[in-house]
PDB file of C-alpha atoms in Angstrom:
ATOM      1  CA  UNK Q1114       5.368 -19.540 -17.157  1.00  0.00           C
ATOM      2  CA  UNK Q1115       5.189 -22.030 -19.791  1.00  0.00           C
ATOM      3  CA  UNK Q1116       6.096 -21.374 -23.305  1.00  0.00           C
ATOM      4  CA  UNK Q1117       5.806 -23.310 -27.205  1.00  0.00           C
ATOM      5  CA  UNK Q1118       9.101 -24.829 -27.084  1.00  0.00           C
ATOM      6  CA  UNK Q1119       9.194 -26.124 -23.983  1.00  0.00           C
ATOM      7  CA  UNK Q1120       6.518 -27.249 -21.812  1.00  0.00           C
ATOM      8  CA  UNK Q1121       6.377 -26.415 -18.122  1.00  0.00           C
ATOM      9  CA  UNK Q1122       7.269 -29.091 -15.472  1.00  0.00           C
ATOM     10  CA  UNK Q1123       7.338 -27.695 -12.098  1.00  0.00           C
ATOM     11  CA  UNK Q1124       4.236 -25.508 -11.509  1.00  0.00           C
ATOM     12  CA  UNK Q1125       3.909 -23.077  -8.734  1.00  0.00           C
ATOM     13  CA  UNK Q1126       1.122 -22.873  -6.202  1.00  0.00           C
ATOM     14  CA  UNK Q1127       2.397 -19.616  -4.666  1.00  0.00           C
ATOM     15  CA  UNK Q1128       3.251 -17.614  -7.997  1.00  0.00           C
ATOM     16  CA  UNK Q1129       6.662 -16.050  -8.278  1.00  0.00           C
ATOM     17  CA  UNK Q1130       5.499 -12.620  -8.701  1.00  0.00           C
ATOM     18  CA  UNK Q1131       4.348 -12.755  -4.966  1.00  0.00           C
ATOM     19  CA  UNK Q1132       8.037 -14.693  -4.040  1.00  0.00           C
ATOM     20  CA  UNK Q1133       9.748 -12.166  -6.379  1.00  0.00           C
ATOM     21  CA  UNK Q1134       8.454  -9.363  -3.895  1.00  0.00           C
ATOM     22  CA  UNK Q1135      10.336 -10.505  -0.917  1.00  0.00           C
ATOM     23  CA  UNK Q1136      13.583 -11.639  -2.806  1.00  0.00           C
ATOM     24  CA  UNK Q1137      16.558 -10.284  -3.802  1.00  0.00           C
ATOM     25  CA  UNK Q1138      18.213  -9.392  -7.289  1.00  0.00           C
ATOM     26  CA  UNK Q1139      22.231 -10.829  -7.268  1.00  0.00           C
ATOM     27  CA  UNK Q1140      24.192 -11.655  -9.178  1.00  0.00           C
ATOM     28  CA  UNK Q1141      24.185 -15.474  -8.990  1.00  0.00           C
ATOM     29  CA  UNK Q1142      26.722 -17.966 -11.481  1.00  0.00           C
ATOM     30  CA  UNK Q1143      27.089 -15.337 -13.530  1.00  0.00           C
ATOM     31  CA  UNK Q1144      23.617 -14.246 -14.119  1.00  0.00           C
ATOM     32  CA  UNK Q1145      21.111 -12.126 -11.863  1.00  0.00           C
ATOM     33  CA  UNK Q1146      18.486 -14.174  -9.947  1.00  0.00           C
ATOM     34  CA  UNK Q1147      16.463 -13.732  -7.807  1.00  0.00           C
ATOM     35  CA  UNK Q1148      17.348 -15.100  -4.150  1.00  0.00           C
ATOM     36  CA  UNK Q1149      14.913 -15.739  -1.201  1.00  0.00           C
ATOM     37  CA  UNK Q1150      16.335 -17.008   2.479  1.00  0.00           C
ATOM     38  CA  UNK Q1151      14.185 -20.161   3.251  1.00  0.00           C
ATOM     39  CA  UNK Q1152      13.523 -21.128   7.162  1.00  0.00           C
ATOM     40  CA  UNK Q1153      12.157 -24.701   7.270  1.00  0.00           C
ATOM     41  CA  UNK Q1154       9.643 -25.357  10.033  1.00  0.00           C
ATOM     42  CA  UNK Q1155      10.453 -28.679  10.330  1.00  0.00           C
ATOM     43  CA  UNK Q1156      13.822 -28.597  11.348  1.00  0.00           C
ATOM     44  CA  UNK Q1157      13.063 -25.133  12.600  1.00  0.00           C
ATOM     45  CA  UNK Q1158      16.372 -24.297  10.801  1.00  0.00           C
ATOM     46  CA  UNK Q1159      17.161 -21.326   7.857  1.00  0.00           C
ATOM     47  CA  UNK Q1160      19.071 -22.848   5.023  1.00  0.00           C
ATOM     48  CA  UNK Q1161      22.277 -21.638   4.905  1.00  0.00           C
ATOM     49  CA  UNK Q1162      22.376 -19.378   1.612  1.00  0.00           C
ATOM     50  CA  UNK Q1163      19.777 -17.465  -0.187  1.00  0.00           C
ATOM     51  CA  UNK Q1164      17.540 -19.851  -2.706  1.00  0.00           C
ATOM     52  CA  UNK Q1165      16.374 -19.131  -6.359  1.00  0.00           C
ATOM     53  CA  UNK Q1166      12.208 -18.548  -6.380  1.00  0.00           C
ATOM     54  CA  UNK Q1167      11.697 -20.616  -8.610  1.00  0.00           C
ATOM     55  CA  UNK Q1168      13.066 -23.692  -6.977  1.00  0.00           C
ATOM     56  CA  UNK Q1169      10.219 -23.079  -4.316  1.00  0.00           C
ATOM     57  CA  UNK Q1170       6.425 -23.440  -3.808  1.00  0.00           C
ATOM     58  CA  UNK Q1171       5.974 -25.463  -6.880  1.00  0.00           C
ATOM     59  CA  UNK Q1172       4.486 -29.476  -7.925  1.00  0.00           C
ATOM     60  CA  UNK Q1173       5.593 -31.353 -10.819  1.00  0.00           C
ATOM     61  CA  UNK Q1174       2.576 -31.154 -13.135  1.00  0.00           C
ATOM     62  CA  UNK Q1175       0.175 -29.662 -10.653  1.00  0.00           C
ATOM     63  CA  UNK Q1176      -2.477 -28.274 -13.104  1.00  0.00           C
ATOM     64  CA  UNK Q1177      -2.087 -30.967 -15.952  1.00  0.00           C
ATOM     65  CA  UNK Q1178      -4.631 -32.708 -17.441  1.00  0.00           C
ATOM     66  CA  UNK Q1179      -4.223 -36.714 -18.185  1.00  0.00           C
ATOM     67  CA  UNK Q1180      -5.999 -39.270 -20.420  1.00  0.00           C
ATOM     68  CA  UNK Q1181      -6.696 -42.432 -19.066  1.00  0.00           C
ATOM     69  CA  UNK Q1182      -2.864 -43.785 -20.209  1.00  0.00           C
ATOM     70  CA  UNK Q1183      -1.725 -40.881 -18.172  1.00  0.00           C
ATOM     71  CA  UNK Q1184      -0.766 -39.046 -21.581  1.00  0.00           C
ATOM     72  CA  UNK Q1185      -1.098 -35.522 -20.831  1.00  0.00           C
ATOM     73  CA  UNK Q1186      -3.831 -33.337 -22.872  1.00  0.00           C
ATOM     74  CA  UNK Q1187      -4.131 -30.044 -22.914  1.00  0.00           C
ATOM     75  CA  UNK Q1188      -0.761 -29.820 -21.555  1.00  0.00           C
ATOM     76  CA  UNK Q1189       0.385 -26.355 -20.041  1.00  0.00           C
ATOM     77  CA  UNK Q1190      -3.363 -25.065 -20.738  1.00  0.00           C
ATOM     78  CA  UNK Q1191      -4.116 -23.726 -16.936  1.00  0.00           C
ATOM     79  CA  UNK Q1192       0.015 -23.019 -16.703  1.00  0.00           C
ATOM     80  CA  UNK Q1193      -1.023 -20.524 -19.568  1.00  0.00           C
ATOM     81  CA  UNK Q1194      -3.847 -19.139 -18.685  1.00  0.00           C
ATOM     82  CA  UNK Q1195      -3.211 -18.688 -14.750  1.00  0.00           C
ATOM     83  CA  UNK Q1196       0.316 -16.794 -15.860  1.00  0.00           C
ATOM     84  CA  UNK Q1197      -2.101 -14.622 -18.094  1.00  0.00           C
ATOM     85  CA  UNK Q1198      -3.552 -13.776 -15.033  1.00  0.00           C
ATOM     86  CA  UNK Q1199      -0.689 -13.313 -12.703  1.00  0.00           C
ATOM     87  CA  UNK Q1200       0.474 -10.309 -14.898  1.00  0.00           C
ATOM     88  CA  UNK Q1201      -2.762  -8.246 -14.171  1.00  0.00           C
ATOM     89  CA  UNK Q1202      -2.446  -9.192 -10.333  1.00  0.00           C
ATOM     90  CA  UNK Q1203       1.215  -8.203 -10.168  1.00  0.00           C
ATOM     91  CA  UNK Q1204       0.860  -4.835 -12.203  1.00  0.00           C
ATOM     92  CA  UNK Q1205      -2.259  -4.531  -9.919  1.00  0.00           C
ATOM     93  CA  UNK Q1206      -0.549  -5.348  -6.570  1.00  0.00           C
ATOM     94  CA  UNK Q1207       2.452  -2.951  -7.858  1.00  0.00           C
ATOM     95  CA  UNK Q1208       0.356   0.269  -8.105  1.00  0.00           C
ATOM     96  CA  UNK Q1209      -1.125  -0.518  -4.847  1.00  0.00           C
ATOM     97  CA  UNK Q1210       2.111  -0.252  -3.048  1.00  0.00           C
ATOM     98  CA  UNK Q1211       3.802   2.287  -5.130  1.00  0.00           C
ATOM     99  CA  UNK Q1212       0.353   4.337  -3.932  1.00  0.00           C
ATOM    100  CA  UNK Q1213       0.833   3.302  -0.094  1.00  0.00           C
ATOM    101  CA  UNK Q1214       4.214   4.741  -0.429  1.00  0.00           C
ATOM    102  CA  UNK Q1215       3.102   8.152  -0.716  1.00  0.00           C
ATOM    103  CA  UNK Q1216       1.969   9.463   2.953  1.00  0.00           C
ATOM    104  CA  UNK Q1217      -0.882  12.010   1.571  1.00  0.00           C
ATOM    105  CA  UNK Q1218      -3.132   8.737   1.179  1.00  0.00           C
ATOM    106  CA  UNK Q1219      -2.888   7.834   4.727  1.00  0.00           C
ATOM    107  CA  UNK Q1220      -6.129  10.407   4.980  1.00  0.00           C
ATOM    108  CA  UNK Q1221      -7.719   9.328   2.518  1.00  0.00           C
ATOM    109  CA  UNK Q1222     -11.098   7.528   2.797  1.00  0.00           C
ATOM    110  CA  UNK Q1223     -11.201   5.127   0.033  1.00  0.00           C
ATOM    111  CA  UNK Q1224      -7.287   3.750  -0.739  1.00  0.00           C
ATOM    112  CA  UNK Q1225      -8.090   1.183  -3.060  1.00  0.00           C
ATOM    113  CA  UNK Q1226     -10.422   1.501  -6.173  1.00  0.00           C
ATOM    114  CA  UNK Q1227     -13.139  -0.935  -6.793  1.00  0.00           C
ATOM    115  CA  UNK Q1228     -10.927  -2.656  -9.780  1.00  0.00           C
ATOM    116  CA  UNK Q1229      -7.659  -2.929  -7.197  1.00  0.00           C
ATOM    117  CA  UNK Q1230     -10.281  -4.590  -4.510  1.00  0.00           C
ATOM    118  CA  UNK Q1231     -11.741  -6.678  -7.414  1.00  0.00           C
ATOM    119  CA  UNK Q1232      -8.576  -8.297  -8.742  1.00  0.00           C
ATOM    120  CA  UNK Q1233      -6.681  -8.535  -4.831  1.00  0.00           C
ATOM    121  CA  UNK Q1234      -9.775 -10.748  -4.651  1.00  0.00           C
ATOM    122  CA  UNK Q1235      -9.755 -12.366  -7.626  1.00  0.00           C
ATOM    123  CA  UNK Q1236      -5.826 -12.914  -6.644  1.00  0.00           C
ATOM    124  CA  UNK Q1237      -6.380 -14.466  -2.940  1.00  0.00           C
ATOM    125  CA  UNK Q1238      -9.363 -16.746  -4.389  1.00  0.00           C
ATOM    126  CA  UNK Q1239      -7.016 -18.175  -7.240  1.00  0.00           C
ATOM    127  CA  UNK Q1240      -4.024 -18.177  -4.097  1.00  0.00           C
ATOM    128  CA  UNK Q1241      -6.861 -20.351  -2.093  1.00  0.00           C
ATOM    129  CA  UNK Q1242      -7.882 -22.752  -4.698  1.00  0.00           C
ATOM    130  CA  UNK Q1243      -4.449 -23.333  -6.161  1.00  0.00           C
ATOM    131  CA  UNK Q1244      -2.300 -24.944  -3.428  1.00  0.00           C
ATOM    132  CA  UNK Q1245      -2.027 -28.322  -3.682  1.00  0.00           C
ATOM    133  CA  UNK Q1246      -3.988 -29.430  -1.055  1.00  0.00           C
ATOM    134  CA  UNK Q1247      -7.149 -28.327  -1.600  1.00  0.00           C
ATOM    135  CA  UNK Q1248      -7.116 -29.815  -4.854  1.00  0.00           C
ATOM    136  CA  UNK Q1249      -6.189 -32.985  -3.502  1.00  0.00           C
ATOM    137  CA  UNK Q1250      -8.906 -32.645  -1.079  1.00  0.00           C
ATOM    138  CA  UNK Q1251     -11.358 -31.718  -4.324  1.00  0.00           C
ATOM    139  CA  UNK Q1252      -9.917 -35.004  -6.277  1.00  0.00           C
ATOM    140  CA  UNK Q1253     -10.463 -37.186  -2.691  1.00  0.00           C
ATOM    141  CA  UNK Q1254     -14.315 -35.740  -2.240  1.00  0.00           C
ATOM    142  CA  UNK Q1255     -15.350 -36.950  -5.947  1.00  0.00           C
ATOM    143  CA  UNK Q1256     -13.918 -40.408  -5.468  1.00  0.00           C
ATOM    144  CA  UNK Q1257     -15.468 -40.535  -2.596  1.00  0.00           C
ATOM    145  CA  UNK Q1258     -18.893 -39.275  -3.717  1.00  0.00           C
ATOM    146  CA  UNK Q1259     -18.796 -41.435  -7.263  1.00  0.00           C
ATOM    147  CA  UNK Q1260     -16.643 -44.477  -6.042  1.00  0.00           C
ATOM    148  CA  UNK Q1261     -15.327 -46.902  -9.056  1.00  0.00           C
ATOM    149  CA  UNK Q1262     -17.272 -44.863 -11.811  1.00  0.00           C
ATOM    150  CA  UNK Q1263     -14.281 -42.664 -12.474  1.00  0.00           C
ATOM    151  CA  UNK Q1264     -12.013 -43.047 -15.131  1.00  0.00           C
ATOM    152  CA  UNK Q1265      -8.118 -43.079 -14.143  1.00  0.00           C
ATOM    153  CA  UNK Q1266      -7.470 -39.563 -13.844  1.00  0.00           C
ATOM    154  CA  UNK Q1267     -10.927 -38.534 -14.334  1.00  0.00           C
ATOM    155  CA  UNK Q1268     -11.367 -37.534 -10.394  1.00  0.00           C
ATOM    156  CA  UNK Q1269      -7.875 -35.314 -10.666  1.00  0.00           C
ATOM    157  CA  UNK Q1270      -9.361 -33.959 -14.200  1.00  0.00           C
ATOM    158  CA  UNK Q1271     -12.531 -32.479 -12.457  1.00  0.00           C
ATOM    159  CA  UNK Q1272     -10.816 -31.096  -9.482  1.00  0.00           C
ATOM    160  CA  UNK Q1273      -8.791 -29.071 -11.293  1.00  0.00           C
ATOM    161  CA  UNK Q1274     -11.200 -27.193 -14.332  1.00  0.00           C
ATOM    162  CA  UNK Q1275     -14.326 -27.277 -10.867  1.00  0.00           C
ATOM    163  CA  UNK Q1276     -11.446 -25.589  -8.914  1.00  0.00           C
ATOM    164  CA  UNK Q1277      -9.682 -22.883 -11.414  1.00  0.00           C
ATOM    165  CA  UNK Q1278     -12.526 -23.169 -14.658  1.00  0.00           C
ATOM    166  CA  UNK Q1279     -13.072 -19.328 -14.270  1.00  0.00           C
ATOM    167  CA  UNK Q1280      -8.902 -18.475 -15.114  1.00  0.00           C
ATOM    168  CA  UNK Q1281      -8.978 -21.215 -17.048  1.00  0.00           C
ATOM    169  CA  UNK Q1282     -11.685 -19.779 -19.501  1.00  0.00           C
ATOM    170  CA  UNK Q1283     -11.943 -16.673 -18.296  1.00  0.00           C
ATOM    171  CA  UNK Q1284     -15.818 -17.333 -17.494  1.00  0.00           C
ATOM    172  CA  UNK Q1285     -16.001 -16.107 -14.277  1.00  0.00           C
ATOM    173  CA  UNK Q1286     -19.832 -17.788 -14.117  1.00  0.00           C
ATOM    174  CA  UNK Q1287     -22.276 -14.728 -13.965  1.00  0.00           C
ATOM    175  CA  UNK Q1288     -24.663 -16.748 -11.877  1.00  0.00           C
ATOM    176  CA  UNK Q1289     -22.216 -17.031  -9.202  1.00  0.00           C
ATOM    177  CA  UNK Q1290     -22.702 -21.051  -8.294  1.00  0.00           C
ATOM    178  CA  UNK Q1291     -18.863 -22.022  -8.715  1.00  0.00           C
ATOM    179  CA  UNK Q1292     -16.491 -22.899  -6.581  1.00  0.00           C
ATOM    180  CA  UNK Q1293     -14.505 -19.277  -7.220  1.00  0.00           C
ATOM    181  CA  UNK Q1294     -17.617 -17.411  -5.833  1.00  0.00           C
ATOM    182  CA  UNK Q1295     -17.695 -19.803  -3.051  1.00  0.00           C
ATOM    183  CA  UNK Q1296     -14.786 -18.578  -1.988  1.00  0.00           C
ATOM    184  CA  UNK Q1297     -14.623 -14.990  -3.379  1.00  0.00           C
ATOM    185  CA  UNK Q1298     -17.765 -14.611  -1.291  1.00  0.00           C
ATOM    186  CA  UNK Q1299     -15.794 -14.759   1.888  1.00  0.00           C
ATOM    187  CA  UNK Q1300     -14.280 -11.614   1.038  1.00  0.00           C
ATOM    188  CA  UNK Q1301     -17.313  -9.471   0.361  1.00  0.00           C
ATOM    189  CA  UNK Q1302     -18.053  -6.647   2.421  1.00  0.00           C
ATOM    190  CA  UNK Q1303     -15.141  -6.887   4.428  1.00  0.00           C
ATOM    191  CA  UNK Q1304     -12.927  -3.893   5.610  1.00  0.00           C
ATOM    192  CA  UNK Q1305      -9.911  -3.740   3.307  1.00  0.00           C
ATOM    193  CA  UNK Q1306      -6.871  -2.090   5.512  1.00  0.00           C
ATOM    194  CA  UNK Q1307      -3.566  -1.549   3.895  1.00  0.00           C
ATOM    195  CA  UNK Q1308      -1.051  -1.851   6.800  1.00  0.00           C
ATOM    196  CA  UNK Q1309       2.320  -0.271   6.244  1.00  0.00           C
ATOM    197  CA  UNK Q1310       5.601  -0.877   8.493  1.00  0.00           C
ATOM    198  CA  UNK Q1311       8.673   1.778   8.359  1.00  0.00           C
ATOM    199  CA  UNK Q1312      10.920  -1.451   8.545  1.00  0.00           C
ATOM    200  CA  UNK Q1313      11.333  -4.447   6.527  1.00  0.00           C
ATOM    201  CA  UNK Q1314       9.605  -6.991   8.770  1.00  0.00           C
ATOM    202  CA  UNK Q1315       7.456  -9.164   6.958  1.00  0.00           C
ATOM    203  CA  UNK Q1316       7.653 -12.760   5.512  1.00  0.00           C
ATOM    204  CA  UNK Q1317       5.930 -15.119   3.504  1.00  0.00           C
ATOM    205  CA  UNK Q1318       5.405 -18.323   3.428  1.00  0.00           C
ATOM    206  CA  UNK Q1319       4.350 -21.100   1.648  1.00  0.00           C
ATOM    207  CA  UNK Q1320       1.020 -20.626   2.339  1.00  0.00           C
ATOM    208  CA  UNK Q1321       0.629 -17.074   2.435  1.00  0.00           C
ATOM    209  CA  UNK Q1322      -2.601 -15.909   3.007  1.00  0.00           C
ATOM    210  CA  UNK Q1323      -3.875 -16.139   6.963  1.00  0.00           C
ATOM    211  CA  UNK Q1324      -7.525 -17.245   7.397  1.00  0.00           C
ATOM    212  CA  UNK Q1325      -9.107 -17.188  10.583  1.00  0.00           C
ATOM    213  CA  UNK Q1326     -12.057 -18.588  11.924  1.00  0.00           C
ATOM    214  CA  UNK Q1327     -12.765 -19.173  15.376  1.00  0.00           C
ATOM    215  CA  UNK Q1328     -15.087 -22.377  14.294  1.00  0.00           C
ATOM    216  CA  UNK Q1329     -12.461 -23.412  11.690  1.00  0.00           C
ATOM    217  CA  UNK Q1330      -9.053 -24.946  11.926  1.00  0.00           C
ATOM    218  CA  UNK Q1331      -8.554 -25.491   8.175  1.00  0.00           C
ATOM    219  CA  UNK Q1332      -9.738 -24.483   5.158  1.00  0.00           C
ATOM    220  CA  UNK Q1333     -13.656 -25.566   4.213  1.00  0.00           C
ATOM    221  CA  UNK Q1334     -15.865 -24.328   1.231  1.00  0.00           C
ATOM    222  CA  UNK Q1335     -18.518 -24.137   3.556  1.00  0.00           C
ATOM    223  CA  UNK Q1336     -17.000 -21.803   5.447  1.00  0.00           C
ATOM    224  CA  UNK Q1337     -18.766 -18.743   6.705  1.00  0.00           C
ATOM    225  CA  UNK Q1338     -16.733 -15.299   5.935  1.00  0.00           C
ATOM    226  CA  UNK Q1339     -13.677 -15.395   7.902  1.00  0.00           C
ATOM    227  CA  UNK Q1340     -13.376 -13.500  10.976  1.00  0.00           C
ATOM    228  CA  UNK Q1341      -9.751 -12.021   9.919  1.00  0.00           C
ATOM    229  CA  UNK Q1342      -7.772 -11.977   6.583  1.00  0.00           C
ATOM    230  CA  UNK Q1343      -4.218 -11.433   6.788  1.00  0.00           C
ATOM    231  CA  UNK Q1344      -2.076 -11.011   3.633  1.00  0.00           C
ATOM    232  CA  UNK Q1345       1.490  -9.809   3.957  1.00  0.00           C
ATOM    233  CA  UNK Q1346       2.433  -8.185  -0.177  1.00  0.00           C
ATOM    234  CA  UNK Q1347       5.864  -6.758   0.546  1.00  0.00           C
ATOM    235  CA  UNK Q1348       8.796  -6.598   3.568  1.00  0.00           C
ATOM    236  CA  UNK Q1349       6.541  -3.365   4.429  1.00  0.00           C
ATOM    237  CA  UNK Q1350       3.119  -3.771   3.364  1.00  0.00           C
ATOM    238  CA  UNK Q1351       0.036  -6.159   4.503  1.00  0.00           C
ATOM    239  CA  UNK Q1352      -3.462  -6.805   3.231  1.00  0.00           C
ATOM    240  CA  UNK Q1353      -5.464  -7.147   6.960  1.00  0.00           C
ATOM    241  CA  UNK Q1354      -9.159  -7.741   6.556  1.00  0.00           C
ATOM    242  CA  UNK Q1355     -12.197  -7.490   9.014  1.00  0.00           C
ATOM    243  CA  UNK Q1356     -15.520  -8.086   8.514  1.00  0.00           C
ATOM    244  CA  UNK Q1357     -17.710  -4.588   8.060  1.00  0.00           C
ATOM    245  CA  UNK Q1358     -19.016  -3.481  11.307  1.00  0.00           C
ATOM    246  CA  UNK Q1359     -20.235   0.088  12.878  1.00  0.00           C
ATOM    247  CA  UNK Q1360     -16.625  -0.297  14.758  1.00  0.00           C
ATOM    248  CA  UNK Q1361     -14.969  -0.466  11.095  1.00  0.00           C
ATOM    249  CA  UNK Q1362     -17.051   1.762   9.149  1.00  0.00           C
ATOM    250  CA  UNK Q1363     -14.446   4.752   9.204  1.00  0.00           C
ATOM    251  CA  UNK Q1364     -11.753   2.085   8.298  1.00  0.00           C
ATOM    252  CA  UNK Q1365     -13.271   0.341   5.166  1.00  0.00           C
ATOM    253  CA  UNK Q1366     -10.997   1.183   2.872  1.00  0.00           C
ATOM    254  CA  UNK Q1367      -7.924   2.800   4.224  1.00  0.00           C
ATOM    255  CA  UNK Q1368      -4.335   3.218   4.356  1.00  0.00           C
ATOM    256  CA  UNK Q1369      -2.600   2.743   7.473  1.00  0.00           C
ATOM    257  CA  UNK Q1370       0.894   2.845   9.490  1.00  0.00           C
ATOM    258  CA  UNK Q1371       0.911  -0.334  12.161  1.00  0.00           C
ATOM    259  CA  UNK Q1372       1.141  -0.150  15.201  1.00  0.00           C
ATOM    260  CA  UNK Q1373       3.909  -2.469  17.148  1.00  0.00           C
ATOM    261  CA  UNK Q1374       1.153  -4.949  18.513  1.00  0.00           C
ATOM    262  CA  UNK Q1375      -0.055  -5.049  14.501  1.00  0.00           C
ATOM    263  CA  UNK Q1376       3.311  -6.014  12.968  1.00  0.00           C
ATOM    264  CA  UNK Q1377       3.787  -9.055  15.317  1.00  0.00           C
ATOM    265  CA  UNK Q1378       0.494 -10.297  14.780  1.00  0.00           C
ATOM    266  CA  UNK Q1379       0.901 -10.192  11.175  1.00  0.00           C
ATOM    267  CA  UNK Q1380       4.135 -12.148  11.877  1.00  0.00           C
ATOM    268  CA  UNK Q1381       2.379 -14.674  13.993  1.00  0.00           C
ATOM    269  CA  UNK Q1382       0.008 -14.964  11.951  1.00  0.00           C
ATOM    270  CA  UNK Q1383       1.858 -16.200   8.691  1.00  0.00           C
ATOM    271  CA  UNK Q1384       3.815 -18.539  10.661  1.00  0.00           C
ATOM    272  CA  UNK Q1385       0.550 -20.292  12.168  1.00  0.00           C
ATOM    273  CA  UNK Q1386      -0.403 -20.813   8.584  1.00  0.00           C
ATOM    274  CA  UNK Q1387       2.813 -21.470   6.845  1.00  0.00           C
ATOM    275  CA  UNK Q1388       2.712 -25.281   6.029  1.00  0.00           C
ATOM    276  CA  UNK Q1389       6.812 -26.295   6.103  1.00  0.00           C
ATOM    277  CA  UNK Q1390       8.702 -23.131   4.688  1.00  0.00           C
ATOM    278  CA  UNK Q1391       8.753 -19.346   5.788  1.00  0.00           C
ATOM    279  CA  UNK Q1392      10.315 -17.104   3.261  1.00  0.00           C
ATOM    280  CA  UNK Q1393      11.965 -13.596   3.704  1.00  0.00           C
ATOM    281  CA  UNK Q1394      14.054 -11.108   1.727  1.00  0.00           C
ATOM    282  CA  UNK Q1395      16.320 -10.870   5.070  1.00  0.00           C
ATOM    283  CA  UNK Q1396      17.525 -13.526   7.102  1.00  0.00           C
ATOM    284  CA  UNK Q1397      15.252 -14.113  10.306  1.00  0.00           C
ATOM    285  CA  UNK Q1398      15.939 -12.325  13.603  1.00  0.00           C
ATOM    286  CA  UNK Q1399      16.242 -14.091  16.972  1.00  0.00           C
ATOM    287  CA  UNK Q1400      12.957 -11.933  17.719  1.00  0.00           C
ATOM    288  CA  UNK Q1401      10.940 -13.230  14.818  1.00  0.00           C
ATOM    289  CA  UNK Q1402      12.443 -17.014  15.616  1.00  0.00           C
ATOM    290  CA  UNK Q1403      10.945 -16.870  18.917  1.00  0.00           C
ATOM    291  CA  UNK Q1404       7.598 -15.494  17.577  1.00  0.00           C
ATOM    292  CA  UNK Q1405       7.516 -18.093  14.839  1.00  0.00           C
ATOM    293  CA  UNK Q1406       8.055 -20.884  17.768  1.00  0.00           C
ATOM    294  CA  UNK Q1407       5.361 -19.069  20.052  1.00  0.00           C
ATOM    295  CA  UNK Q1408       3.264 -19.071  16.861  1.00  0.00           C
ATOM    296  CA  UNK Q1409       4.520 -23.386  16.269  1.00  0.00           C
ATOM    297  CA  UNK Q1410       4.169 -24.283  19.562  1.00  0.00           C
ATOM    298  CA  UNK Q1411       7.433 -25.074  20.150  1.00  0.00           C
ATOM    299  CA  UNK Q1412       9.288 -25.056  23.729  1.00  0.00           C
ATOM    300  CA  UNK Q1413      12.752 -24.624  22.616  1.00  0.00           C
TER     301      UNK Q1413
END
């Protein structure tokens, strides 16, 4: 979070609320941190000690605005206003798993209100459009469609306000032509299933939000709605998604305890998207090492 004295350098793409949610509080040089243990898929190696959150998931001047000198303007102006933002998510995602706790909403038909399905989509949209490389791929798409009629820094300029204008002004465009509903579309009148685990199982990563679609290997605004949404917010609770069906019309909107077959394919799932890191609030298991190579692809 950026602040009037100092400007922000290193901008996260996955926000540390979410990180902050599978860490742990120690003491740490004298003052309490928060830690995270880091597996790097890569090396397919876990770093030896726990990590600081914020020395993860983040870009040197990732939302910044330049001039044509490559003087920054409007500097820390989408820092600001995503933060703003972040704070209603996290008290948001909070509630929801304080709620999930309690084992009398397991029968209930409709967990989440309308608002707590609202912003968890508001959140995964900003989660999508945020990470580095789709704005990269944004910035590449305009050069390509208006090549040498950009400005320096022009192309980067318009990727960023097309990509995040509606946190950025809070205009979340009532006619629904933006790039957020683009993507906030996908999650429309899909089954939103609250999966809880009695143990301490899940990671993140640092791309944390599993999108599947059988006609897709990567991310694409054009994208139909995916076939399966898989969100992991805590060590014991998931976000798993489905599109609406007759199948899935008693499980719109529930609570639920997961099944064995449920948890690993969660797991599996956030390692197939995970893009160099996996993060956990407990060091991986030899169990979840194999599943993340099963999930890789690796035979060793």
């Amino acid at each position: 979070m950026a602040n009037d004295k100092k400007p922000t350098t290193d901008e996260h793409f996955v926000p540390r609320m979410h990180l902050r949610r599978f860490s742990e509080r120690k003491l740490n040089k004298g003052k309490f941190k928060d830690l995270i243990w880091a597996y790097n898929l890569t090396e397919m190696k876990q770093l030896p000690d726990q990590i600081r959150i914020e020395s993860i998931c983040f870009e040197k001047h990732l939302y910044e605005f330049k001039d044509e000198e490559s003087n920054f303007i409007y500097r820390n102006s989408v820092e600001n206003a995503l933060s703003r933002y972040e704070i209603e998510f996290s008290n948001t995602i909070g509630q929801v798993l304080r709620n999930a706790e309690n084992d009398k909403n397991l029968h209930t038909r409709c967990f989440l209100s309308s608002k707590e399905k609202a912003l968890l989509t508001a959140f995964m949209t900003l989660q999508i459009l945020r990470y580095p490389f789709v704005l990269s791929s944004a910035e590449d798409l305009l050069n390509e469609m208006f090549p040498d009629q950009l400005k320096a820094n022009e192309a980067r300029n318009v990727a960023v306000w097309n990509c995040l204008d509606a946190f950025i002004d809070g205009k979340f465009d009532v006619e629904r032509n933006s790039i957020f509903w683009r993507i906030a579309n996908w999650f429309e009148d899909m089954a939103f299933i609250i999966g809880r685990s009695k143990e301490p199982v899940f990671f993140t990563a640092d791309r944390p939000i599993f999108l599947f679609h059988s006609e897709r290997d990567t991310i694409d605004f054009s994208m139909d709605r995916p076939e399966k949404v898989i969100f992991p917010l805590s060590p014991t609770m998931v976000l798993y998604m489905i599109p609406n069906s007759e199948e899935t019309r008693r499980k719109r909107n529930v609570l639920m305890d997961l099944p064995d077959e449920f948890i690993r394919e969660v797991q599996w799932s956030i390692a197939q998207c995970a893009k160099d890191w996996i993060y956990s609030r407990y060091p991986i298991t030899e169990e979840q090492l194999q599943l993340i190579k099963d999930a890789r692809r690796i035979d060793k």
